């Protein structure tokens, strides 16, 4: 019971952290991005990757060690929909991450071209849209819907 509670608390905190980090990226990736913000964005994107990794570890622990048992989740369509949405967010984050690494390497004197900002923002907005599906599927799977 305590393990389940602690994992649930950790899961929620990490999920909110990831949402915050994603929001931070959307705020920073704007026309005229340059200087110190390039470095900050690089740090934020690393944090994004580490948080996503921690969510996977804690999520798998919840499946295996949670009160319902792993069989419950494996049989849930909503669980697999949630995993697919999470994977889609991960795939959508690859392109912005590659761009952010390139920008950060260019140094503080560099200003990111508008076209690259627009392209990265398209991916980030898509990430936000798919991310929003995850708590919906989570609530469904927790209640045995779908
Ligand atoms: C950004 C990604 C994720 C978000 C936003 C998210 C969100 C949530 C939320 C809001 C709940 C609470 C559902 C409720 O009680 O109403 C939950 C529960 C849960 N999540 Fe996640 N989750 C994410 C990733 C993952 C991953 C990767 C896994 C597994 C590999 C996972 C496994 C679980 C499990 C096992 C529960 C417990 C459901 C229950 O009480 O039966 N989650 N998640």
PDB file of C-alpha atoms and ligand atoms in Angstrom:
ATOM      1  CA  UNK A   1       0.000   0.000   0.000  1.00  0.00           C
ATOM      2  CA  UNK A   2       2.793   2.449   0.987  1.00  0.00           C
ATOM      3  CA  UNK A   3       4.832   1.577  -2.121  1.00  0.00           C
ATOM      4  CA  UNK A   4       1.756   2.164  -4.300  1.00  0.00           C
ATOM      5  CA  UNK A   5       1.097   5.531  -2.611  1.00  0.00           C
ATOM      6  CA  UNK A   6       4.719   6.692  -2.886  1.00  0.00           C
ATOM      7  CA  UNK A   7       4.903   5.682  -6.561  1.00  0.00           C
ATOM      8  CA  UNK A   8       1.593   7.480  -7.265  1.00  0.00           C
ATOM      9  CA  UNK A   9       2.897  10.668  -5.576  1.00  0.00           C
ATOM     10  CA  UNK A  10       6.188  10.495  -7.482  1.00  0.00           C
ATOM     11  CA  UNK A  11       4.366   9.802 -10.752  1.00  0.00           C
ATOM     12  CA  UNK A  12       2.139  12.853 -10.342  1.00  0.00           C
ATOM     13  CA  UNK A  13       5.033  15.147  -9.364  1.00  0.00           C
ATOM     14  CA  UNK A  14       7.095  14.014 -12.375  1.00  0.00           C
ATOM     15  CA  UNK A  15       4.154  14.413 -14.733  1.00  0.00           C
ATOM     16  CA  UNK A  16       3.580  17.999 -13.564  1.00  0.00           C
ATOM     17  CA  UNK A  17       7.317  18.663 -13.871  1.00  0.00           C
ATOM     18  CA  UNK A  18       7.279  17.417 -17.466  1.00  0.00           C
ATOM     19  CA  UNK A  19       4.285  19.650 -18.274  1.00  0.00           C
ATOM     20  CA  UNK A  20       6.154  22.616 -16.742  1.00  0.00           C
ATOM     21  CA  UNK A  21       9.321  21.872 -18.706  1.00  0.00           C
ATOM     22  CA  UNK A  22       7.338  21.594 -21.948  1.00  0.00           C
ATOM     23  CA  UNK A  23       5.628  24.926 -21.191  1.00  0.00           C
ATOM     24  CA  UNK A  24       9.090  26.440 -20.526  1.00  0.00           C
ATOM     25  CA  UNK A  25      10.293  25.289 -23.950  1.00  0.00           C
ATOM     26  CA  UNK A  26       7.262  26.867 -25.624  1.00  0.00           C
ATOM     27  CA  UNK A  27       7.940  30.158 -23.823  1.00  0.00           C
ATOM     28  CA  UNK A  28      11.644  30.197 -24.794  1.00  0.00           C
ATOM     29  CA  UNK A  29      11.349  29.015 -28.394  1.00  0.00           C
ATOM     30  CA  UNK A  30      10.292  32.372 -29.841  1.00  0.00           C
ATOM     31  CA  UNK A  31      11.384  34.687 -32.630  1.00  0.00           C
ATOM     32  CA  UNK A  32      14.697  36.358 -31.762  1.00  0.00           C
ATOM     33  CA  UNK A  33      15.889  33.463 -29.565  1.00  0.00           C
ATOM     34  CA  UNK A  34      19.570  34.115 -28.802  1.00  0.00           C
ATOM     35  CA  UNK A  35      22.190  34.732 -26.096  1.00  0.00           C
ATOM     36  CA  UNK A  36      21.755  33.240 -22.630  1.00  0.00           C
ATOM     37  CA  UNK A  37      18.319  31.848 -23.497  1.00  0.00           C
ATOM     38  CA  UNK A  38      19.992  29.367 -25.866  1.00  0.00           C
ATOM     39  CA  UNK A  39      21.946  27.924 -22.943  1.00  0.00           C
ATOM     40  CA  UNK A  40      18.887  27.898 -20.668  1.00  0.00           C
ATOM     41  CA  UNK A  41      16.907  26.121 -23.379  1.00  0.00           C
ATOM     42  CA  UNK A  42      19.655  23.497 -23.675  1.00  0.00           C
ATOM     43  CA  UNK A  43      19.418  22.860 -19.901  1.00  0.00           C
ATOM     44  CA  UNK A  44      15.617  22.718 -20.007  1.00  0.00           C
ATOM     45  CA  UNK A  45      15.675  20.211 -22.864  1.00  0.00           C
ATOM     46  CA  UNK A  46      18.076  17.945 -20.941  1.00  0.00           C
ATOM     47  CA  UNK A  47      15.701  18.158 -17.991  1.00  0.00           C
ATOM     48  CA  UNK A  48      12.858  17.216 -20.338  1.00  0.00           C
ATOM     49  CA  UNK A  49      14.686  14.026 -21.344  1.00  0.00           C
ATOM     50  CA  UNK A  50      15.623  13.091 -17.778  1.00  0.00           C
ATOM     51  CA  UNK A  51      12.073  13.713 -16.505  1.00  0.00           C
ATOM     52  CA  UNK A  52      10.564  11.614 -19.308  1.00  0.00           C
ATOM     53  CA  UNK A  53      13.006   8.820 -18.439  1.00  0.00           C
ATOM     54  CA  UNK A  54      12.060   9.024 -14.740  1.00  0.00           C
ATOM     55  CA  UNK A  55       8.349   8.877 -15.675  1.00  0.00           C
ATOM     56  CA  UNK A  56       8.982   5.679 -17.647  1.00  0.00           C
ATOM     57  CA  UNK A  57      10.852   4.090 -14.705  1.00  0.00           C
ATOM     58  CA  UNK A  58       8.225   5.118 -12.131  1.00  0.00           C
ATOM     59  CA  UNK A  59       5.380   4.230 -14.532  1.00  0.00           C
ATOM     60  CA  UNK A  60       6.770   0.717 -15.091  1.00  0.00           C
ATOM     61  CA  UNK A  61       7.188   0.363 -11.291  1.00  0.00           C
ATOM     62  CA  UNK A  62       3.518   1.343 -10.870  1.00  0.00           C
ATOM     63  CA  UNK A  63       2.484  -1.305 -13.391  1.00  0.00           C
ATOM     64  CA  UNK A  64       4.597  -4.032 -11.756  1.00  0.00           C
ATOM     65  CA  UNK A  65       4.353  -3.068  -8.066  1.00  0.00           C
ATOM     66  CA  UNK A  66       0.970  -1.264  -8.023  1.00  0.00           C
ATOM     67  CA  UNK A  67      -2.032  -2.622  -6.132  1.00  0.00           C
ATOM     68  CA  UNK A  68      -3.930  -3.727  -9.256  1.00  0.00           C
ATOM     69  CA  UNK A  69      -1.173  -5.996 -10.619  1.00  0.00           C
ATOM     70  CA  UNK A  70       0.363  -5.844 -14.119  1.00  0.00           C
ATOM     71  CA  UNK A  71      -2.325  -8.126 -15.635  1.00  0.00           C
ATOM     72  CA  UNK A  72      -4.899  -5.347 -15.118  1.00  0.00           C
ATOM     73  CA  UNK A  73      -2.925  -2.876 -17.251  1.00  0.00           C
ATOM     74  CA  UNK A  74      -1.841  -5.292 -19.973  1.00  0.00           C
ATOM     75  CA  UNK A  75      -5.544  -6.046 -20.582  1.00  0.00           C
ATOM     76  CA  UNK A  76      -6.525  -2.346 -20.694  1.00  0.00           C
ATOM     77  CA  UNK A  77      -6.957  -0.653 -24.078  1.00  0.00           C
ATOM     78  CA  UNK A  78      -6.748   2.750 -22.363  1.00  0.00           C
ATOM     79  CA  UNK A  79      -3.334   1.771 -20.933  1.00  0.00           C
ATOM     80  CA  UNK A  80      -1.993   0.971 -24.402  1.00  0.00           C
ATOM     81  CA  UNK A  81      -3.553   4.174 -25.799  1.00  0.00           C
ATOM     82  CA  UNK A  82      -1.714   6.064 -23.044  1.00  0.00           C
ATOM     83  CA  UNK A  83       1.574   4.317 -23.890  1.00  0.00           C
ATOM     84  CA  UNK A  84       1.076   5.121 -27.601  1.00  0.00           C
ATOM     85  CA  UNK A  85       0.382   8.795 -26.789  1.00  0.00           C
ATOM     86  CA  UNK A  86       3.468   8.934 -24.533  1.00  0.00           C
ATOM     87  CA  UNK A  87       5.600   7.362 -27.293  1.00  0.00           C
ATOM     88  CA  UNK A  88       4.163   9.842 -29.829  1.00  0.00           C
ATOM     89  CA  UNK A  89       5.142  12.769 -27.581  1.00  0.00           C
ATOM     90  CA  UNK A  90       8.648  11.281 -27.341  1.00  0.00           C
ATOM     91  CA  UNK A  91       8.919  10.916 -31.132  1.00  0.00           C
ATOM     92  CA  UNK A  92       7.631  14.473 -31.654  1.00  0.00           C
ATOM     93  CA  UNK A  93      10.303  15.776 -29.272  1.00  0.00           C
ATOM     94  CA  UNK A  94      13.212  14.338 -31.313  1.00  0.00           C
ATOM     95  CA  UNK A  95      13.313  17.088 -33.962  1.00  0.00           C
ATOM     96  CA  UNK A  96      13.100  20.037 -31.524  1.00  0.00           C
ATOM     97  CA  UNK A  97      15.799  18.389 -29.367  1.00  0.00           C
ATOM     98  CA  UNK A  98      18.156  18.039 -32.347  1.00  0.00           C
ATOM     99  CA  UNK A  99      17.532  21.704 -33.234  1.00  0.00           C
ATOM    100  CA  UNK A 100      17.995  22.879 -29.613  1.00  0.00           C
ATOM    101  CA  UNK A 101      21.333  21.019 -29.354  1.00  0.00           C
ATOM    102  CA  UNK A 102      22.487  22.641 -32.591  1.00  0.00           C
ATOM    103  CA  UNK A 103      21.420  26.122 -31.406  1.00  0.00           C
ATOM    104  CA  UNK A 104      23.098  25.698 -28.018  1.00  0.00           C
ATOM    105  CA  UNK A 105      26.361  24.659 -29.734  1.00  0.00           C
ATOM    106  CA  UNK A 106      26.285  27.762 -31.966  1.00  0.00           C
ATOM    107  CA  UNK A 107      27.122  29.969 -28.966  1.00  0.00           C
ATOM    108  CA  UNK A 108      25.643  33.051 -27.321  1.00  0.00           C
ATOM    109  CA  UNK A 109      26.240  35.341 -30.325  1.00  0.00           C
ATOM    110  CA  UNK A 110      23.880  33.277 -32.490  1.00  0.00           C
ATOM    111  CA  UNK A 111      20.275  34.266 -33.245  1.00  0.00           C
ATOM    112  CA  UNK A 112      18.035  31.425 -34.379  1.00  0.00           C
ATOM    113  CA  UNK A 113      16.467  32.018 -37.833  1.00  0.00           C
ATOM    114  CA  UNK A 114      12.679  32.624 -37.777  1.00  0.00           C
ATOM    115  CA  UNK A 115      11.955  29.645 -40.043  1.00  0.00           C
ATOM    116  CA  UNK A 116      13.676  27.244 -37.596  1.00  0.00           C
ATOM    117  CA  UNK A 117      11.737  28.743 -34.676  1.00  0.00           C
ATOM    118  CA  UNK A 118       8.452  28.301 -36.566  1.00  0.00           C
ATOM    119  CA  UNK A 119       9.279  24.663 -37.394  1.00  0.00           C
ATOM    120  CA  UNK A 120      10.269  23.837 -33.797  1.00  0.00           C
ATOM    121  CA  UNK A 121       7.130  25.541 -32.425  1.00  0.00           C
ATOM    122  CA  UNK A 122       4.936  23.413 -34.712  1.00  0.00           C
ATOM    123  CA  UNK A 123       6.415  20.269 -33.152  1.00  0.00           C
ATOM    124  CA  UNK A 124       6.141  21.667 -29.612  1.00  0.00           C
ATOM    125  CA  UNK A 125       2.461  22.571 -30.122  1.00  0.00           C
ATOM    126  CA  UNK A 126       1.774  19.071 -31.441  1.00  0.00           C
ATOM    127  CA  UNK A 127       3.547  17.642 -28.386  1.00  0.00           C
ATOM    128  CA  UNK A 128       1.267  19.694 -26.100  1.00  0.00           C
ATOM    129  CA  UNK A 129      -1.838  18.495 -27.968  1.00  0.00           C
ATOM    130  CA  UNK A 130      -0.873  14.794 -27.738  1.00  0.00           C
ATOM    131  CA  UNK A 131       0.341  15.241 -24.135  1.00  0.00           C
ATOM    132  CA  UNK A 132      -3.173  16.410 -23.192  1.00  0.00           C
ATOM    133  CA  UNK A 133      -4.532  12.995 -24.233  1.00  0.00           C
ATOM    134  CA  UNK A 134      -2.337  11.165 -21.705  1.00  0.00           C
ATOM    135  CA  UNK A 135      -4.191  12.158 -18.477  1.00  0.00           C
ATOM    136  CA  UNK A 136      -7.483  11.376 -20.249  1.00  0.00           C
ATOM    137  CA  UNK A 137      -6.333   7.821 -21.029  1.00  0.00           C
ATOM    138  CA  UNK A 138      -4.803   7.600 -17.514  1.00  0.00           C
ATOM    139  CA  UNK A 139      -8.130   8.410 -15.838  1.00  0.00           C
ATOM    140  CA  UNK A 140      -9.885   5.886 -18.101  1.00  0.00           C
ATOM    141  CA  UNK A 141      -7.400   3.080 -17.402  1.00  0.00           C
ATOM    142  CA  UNK A 142      -7.486   3.742 -13.638  1.00  0.00           C
ATOM    143  CA  UNK A 143     -11.283   3.258 -13.722  1.00  0.00           C
ATOM    144  CA  UNK A 144     -11.381   0.287 -16.071  1.00  0.00           C
ATOM    145  CA  UNK A 145     -12.955   2.299 -18.924  1.00  0.00           C
ATOM    146  CA  UNK A 146     -11.760   1.154 -22.351  1.00  0.00           C
TER     147      UNK A 146
HETATM  148  C1  LIG B   1       3.692  12.073 -19.521  1.00  0.00           C
HETATM  149  C2  LIG B   1       3.322  10.848 -19.316  1.00  0.00           C
HETATM  150  C3  LIG B   1       2.297  10.436 -18.301  1.00  0.00           C
HETATM  151  C4  LIG B   1       1.240  11.141 -17.780  1.00  0.00           C
HETATM  152  C5  LIG B   1       0.813  12.579 -18.097  1.00  0.00           C
HETATM  153  C6  LIG B   1       0.558  10.265 -16.855  1.00  0.00           C
HETATM  154  C7  LIG B   1      -0.542  10.622 -16.106  1.00  0.00           C
HETATM  155  C8  LIG B   1      -1.161   9.837 -15.166  1.00  0.00           C
HETATM  156  C9  LIG B   1      -2.252  10.231 -14.312  1.00  0.00           C
HETATM  157  C10 LIG B   1      -2.926  11.615 -14.316  1.00  0.00           C
HETATM  158  C11 LIG B   1      -2.587   9.153 -13.549  1.00  0.00           C
HETATM  159  C12 LIG B   1      -3.701   9.092 -12.503  1.00  0.00           C
HETATM  160  C13 LIG B   1      -4.952   8.453 -13.097  1.00  0.00           C
HETATM  161  C14 LIG B   1      -6.108   8.459 -12.103  1.00  0.00           C
HETATM  162  O1  LIG B   1      -5.979   7.872 -11.011  1.00  0.00           O
HETATM  163  O2  LIG B   1      -7.169   9.025 -12.427  1.00  0.00           O
HETATM  164  C15 LIG B   1      -1.680   8.088 -13.905  1.00  0.00           C
HETATM  165  C16 LIG B   1      -1.685   6.834 -13.356  1.00  0.00           C
HETATM  166  C17 LIG B   1      -0.887   5.788 -13.744  1.00  0.00           C
HETATM  167  N1  LIG B   1       0.112   5.810 -14.703  1.00  0.00           N
HETATM  168 FE1  LIG B   1       0.697   7.433 -15.753  1.00  0.00          FE
HETATM  169  N2  LIG B   1       1.203   9.039 -16.856  1.00  0.00           N
HETATM  170  C18 LIG B   1       2.268   9.105 -17.734  1.00  0.00           C
HETATM  171  C19 LIG B   1       3.154   8.100 -18.060  1.00  0.00           C
HETATM  172  C20 LIG B   1       3.071   6.803 -17.613  1.00  0.00           C
HETATM  173  C21 LIG B   1       3.896   5.707 -18.040  1.00  0.00           C
HETATM  174  C22 LIG B   1       5.035   5.817 -19.071  1.00  0.00           C
HETATM  175  C23 LIG B   1       3.444   4.575 -17.375  1.00  0.00           C
HETATM  176  C24 LIG B   1       3.885   3.142 -17.469  1.00  0.00           C
HETATM  177  C25 LIG B   1       4.896   2.679 -18.157  1.00  0.00           C
HETATM  178  C26 LIG B   1       2.358   4.984 -16.503  1.00  0.00           C
HETATM  179  C27 LIG B   1       1.672   4.159 -15.646  1.00  0.00           C
HETATM  180  C28 LIG B   1       0.661   4.544 -14.792  1.00  0.00           C
HETATM  181  C29 LIG B   1      -0.005   3.663 -13.846  1.00  0.00           C
HETATM  182  C30 LIG B   1       0.281   2.183 -13.641  1.00  0.00           C
HETATM  183  C31 LIG B   1      -0.979   4.438 -13.185  1.00  0.00           C
HETATM  184  C32 LIG B   1      -1.930   3.952 -12.087  1.00  0.00           C
HETATM  185  C33 LIG B   1      -3.348   3.829 -12.607  1.00  0.00           C
HETATM  186  C34 LIG B   1      -4.250   3.205 -11.538  1.00  0.00           C
HETATM  187  O3  LIG B   1      -4.469   3.823 -10.503  1.00  0.00           O
HETATM  188  O4  LIG B   1      -4.701   2.087 -11.788  1.00  0.00           O
HETATM  189  N3  LIG B   1       2.164   6.339 -16.685  1.00  0.00           N
HETATM  190  N4  LIG B   1      -0.830   8.516 -14.901  1.00  0.00           N
END
